[in-house]
Amino acid sequence: MEDRLGPIAFADMSAAQQVAAQAVIDGPRGALYGPFVPLIRSPELMAAAQRMGEYLRYRSAIGTRLTELAILVTARHWSQQVEWAIHAPIARDYGIAEAAIAAIAARQRPPATALLADEALVYEFCVQLHQRQRVDDATYAAALAAFGEHGVVDLMGINGYYTLLAMVMNAAQTAVPATAAAPLPA
């Protein structure tokens, strides 16, 4: 696949694009990559998405380990190779079991022994939200008890935000970066 909206040299960007790009470069990401490559065509949208993503990825109420798990479920649902390439190694580094990562990649429920209780809850919440477009009462109540309203809203936001990025990168056919992660199977 050809990257439809590939990188733009910084010098070739408009003033608004340069400001938006510099905010990403100066933030925790340190570079303009992944979804921000196509999004730079709409600097105001990119700036808003970048701010939301910075909060959800680095400071969500459910913590980085569970955020990374939610990102993997979303990446798998959308068959989004760039998200997977970036986040599978990060999830592993934050303690998500290799068996869980492999099962998610294969569109299988991770074995019970591969997930901690909070991870199993996040997995179930995310799968229901993506597959059914809602979350059943029992799963919602369990998530509310485990994470509180703030955590539940952030979990919903993580799923929505990474869905937005997946849609952008799937439509733009964003190039997959070099990674230690095996690509998602078809």
Coordinates of C-alpha atoms in Angstrom, one line a residue:
M1 CA 0.0 0.0 0.0
E2 CA 1.2 3.5 -0.8
D3 CA 1.1 6.1 2.0
R4 CA -1.5 8.5 0.8
L5 CA -0.6 11.4 3.2
G6 CA 3.1 10.9 3.8
P7 CA 5.4 13.2 5.7
I8 CA 5.8 16.9 4.8
A9 CA 9.2 18.5 5.3
F10 CA 8.9 21.1 8.1
A11 CA 10.1 23.8 5.8
D12 CA 7.3 23.0 3.4
M13 CA 4.6 23.3 6.1
S14 CA 2.4 26.3 6.5
A15 CA 2.9 28.5 9.6
A16 CA -0.1 26.8 11.3
Q17 CA 1.2 23.4 10.4
Q18 CA 4.6 24.3 11.8
V19 CA 3.1 25.5 15.1
A20 CA 1.0 22.3 15.4
A21 CA 3.9 20.1 14.5
Q22 CA 6.3 21.8 16.9
A23 CA 3.8 21.2 19.8
V24 CA 3.9 17.5 19.1
I25 CA 7.7 17.5 18.7
D26 CA 8.2 19.4 22.0
G27 CA 5.8 17.1 23.9
P28 CA 6.3 13.6 25.3
R29 CA 6.2 12.1 21.8
G30 CA 9.3 13.9 20.7
A31 CA 8.6 13.6 17.0
L32 CA 5.9 13.9 14.4
Y33 CA 5.0 10.3 13.5
G34 CA 2.1 7.8 13.1
P35 CA -1.3 9.5 12.9
F36 CA 0.2 13.0 13.2
V37 CA 1.7 12.6 9.7
P38 CA -1.7 12.6 7.9
L39 CA -3.3 14.8 10.6
I40 CA -0.9 17.7 10.0
R41 CA -3.0 18.5 6.9
S42 CA -5.6 19.9 9.4
P43 CA -3.4 21.6 12.0
E44 CA -6.3 22.6 14.3
L45 CA -7.7 19.1 14.3
M46 CA -4.2 17.7 14.9
A47 CA -3.6 20.1 17.8
A48 CA -6.8 19.2 19.4
A49 CA -6.2 15.4 18.9
Q50 CA -2.7 15.7 20.1
R51 CA -3.8 17.4 23.4
M52 CA -6.5 14.7 24.0
G53 CA -4.1 11.9 23.2
E54 CA -1.4 13.3 25.4
Y55 CA -3.7 13.2 28.3
L56 CA -5.2 9.8 27.5
R57 CA -1.9 8.1 26.7
Y58 CA 0.2 9.5 29.5
R59 CA -2.1 10.6 32.3
S60 CA -5.4 8.7 32.1
A61 CA -7.1 7.8 35.3
I62 CA -6.6 4.1 34.6
G63 CA -2.9 4.3 34.3
T64 CA -0.5 3.4 31.5
R65 CA -0.6 -0.4 31.7
L66 CA -4.4 -0.5 31.3
T67 CA -4.4 2.3 28.7
E68 CA -1.9 0.3 26.6
L69 CA -4.1 -2.8 26.8
A70 CA -7.1 -0.7 25.7
I71 CA -5.1 0.6 22.8
L72 CA -4.2 -2.9 21.7
V73 CA -7.8 -4.0 21.7
T74 CA -8.7 -1.0 19.6
A75 CA -5.8 -1.5 17.2
R76 CA -6.9 -5.1 16.7
H77 CA -10.5 -4.2 16.2
W78 CA -9.5 -1.7 13.4
S79 CA -6.7 -3.9 12.1
Q80 CA -4.5 -0.8 12.6
Q81 CA -0.9 -1.9 12.0
V82 CA 0.7 1.5 13.0
E83 CA -1.0 1.5 16.4
W84 CA -0.1 -2.1 16.9
A85 CA 3.5 -1.6 15.9
I86 CA 3.9 1.3 18.3
H87 CA 1.9 0.0 21.3
A88 CA 2.4 -3.8 21.4
P89 CA 6.1 -3.3 22.6
I90 CA 5.0 -0.5 25.0
A91 CA 2.2 -2.8 26.4
R92 CA 4.8 -5.5 26.9
D93 CA 7.1 -3.1 28.7
Y94 CA 4.3 -2.1 31.1
G95 CA 3.6 -5.7 32.0
I96 CA 0.9 -6.9 29.7
A97 CA 1.7 -10.6 29.2
E98 CA 3.0 -11.8 25.9
A99 CA 0.2 -14.5 25.8
A100 CA -2.4 -11.8 26.1
I101 CA -0.8 -9.7 23.4
A102 CA -0.6 -12.7 21.1
A103 CA -4.2 -13.7 21.7
I104 CA -5.5 -10.2 21.0
A105 CA -3.5 -10.2 17.8
A106 CA -5.1 -13.5 16.8
R107 CA -8.6 -12.1 17.6
Q108 CA -8.9 -14.5 20.5
R109 CA -9.8 -13.9 24.2
P110 CA -6.6 -14.0 26.2
P111 CA -6.3 -17.0 28.5
A112 CA -7.5 -16.2 32.1
T113 CA -3.9 -16.9 33.3
A114 CA -2.5 -14.2 31.0
L115 CA -4.6 -11.3 32.5
L116 CA -4.7 -9.8 35.9
A117 CA -8.3 -9.1 37.1
D118 CA -8.2 -5.4 36.1
E119 CA -6.8 -6.3 32.7
A120 CA -9.6 -8.8 32.1
L121 CA -12.1 -6.2 33.0
V122 CA -10.6 -3.6 30.6
Y123 CA -10.4 -6.2 27.9
E124 CA -14.0 -7.2 28.3
F125 CA -15.2 -3.5 28.5
C126 CA -13.3 -2.6 25.3
V127 CA -14.3 -5.7 23.3
Q128 CA -18.0 -5.0 24.2
L129 CA -17.7 -1.4 23.3
H130 CA -16.2 -2.1 19.9
Q131 CA -18.2 -5.2 18.9
R132 CA -21.6 -4.3 20.4
Q133 CA -21.3 -0.5 20.5
R134 CA -22.3 -0.6 24.1
V135 CA -21.2 -2.2 27.4
D136 CA -23.5 -4.5 29.4
D137 CA -24.7 -3.5 32.9
A138 CA -22.5 -6.1 34.7
T139 CA -19.3 -5.1 33.0
Y140 CA -20.1 -1.4 33.4
A141 CA -20.8 -1.8 37.1
A142 CA -17.6 -3.8 37.6
A143 CA -15.6 -1.1 35.7
L144 CA -17.3 1.6 37.8
A145 CA -16.4 -0.2 41.0
A146 CA -12.8 -0.7 39.9
F147 CA -12.0 2.6 38.3
G148 CA -14.7 5.1 39.4
E149 CA -16.5 7.4 37.0
H150 CA -13.3 9.3 36.1
G151 CA -11.6 6.0 35.1
V152 CA -14.7 4.7 33.1
V153 CA -14.9 7.9 31.2
D154 CA -11.2 7.9 30.4
L155 CA -11.5 4.2 29.3
M156 CA -14.3 5.2 26.9
G157 CA -12.2 8.1 25.7
I158 CA -9.2 5.9 25.0
N159 CA -11.3 3.6 22.9
G160 CA -12.8 6.6 21.0
Y161 CA -9.5 8.4 20.5
Y162 CA -7.6 5.4 19.2
T163 CA -10.6 4.6 17.0
L164 CA -10.3 8.1 15.5
L165 CA -6.5 7.6 14.9
A166 CA -7.1 4.1 13.4
M167 CA -9.7 5.5 11.0
V168 CA -7.3 8.3 9.9
M169 CA -4.3 6.0 9.4
N170 CA -6.4 3.2 7.7
A171 CA -7.8 5.7 5.2
A172 CA -4.4 7.5 4.7
Q173 CA -2.6 4.1 4.5
T174 CA 0.0 5.4 6.9
A175 CA 3.3 3.6 6.7
V176 CA 4.1 1.2 9.5
P177 CA 7.3 2.2 11.4
A178 CA 10.0 -0.3 12.1
T179 CA 9.1 -2.3 15.2
A180 CA 9.8 -5.3 17.3
A181 CA 6.1 -6.3 17.2
A182 CA 5.0 -8.8 14.7
P183 CA 2.4 -7.4 12.3
L184 CA -1.3 -8.1 13.0
P185 CA -2.5 -11.1 11.0
A186 CA -5.2 -10.5 8.4

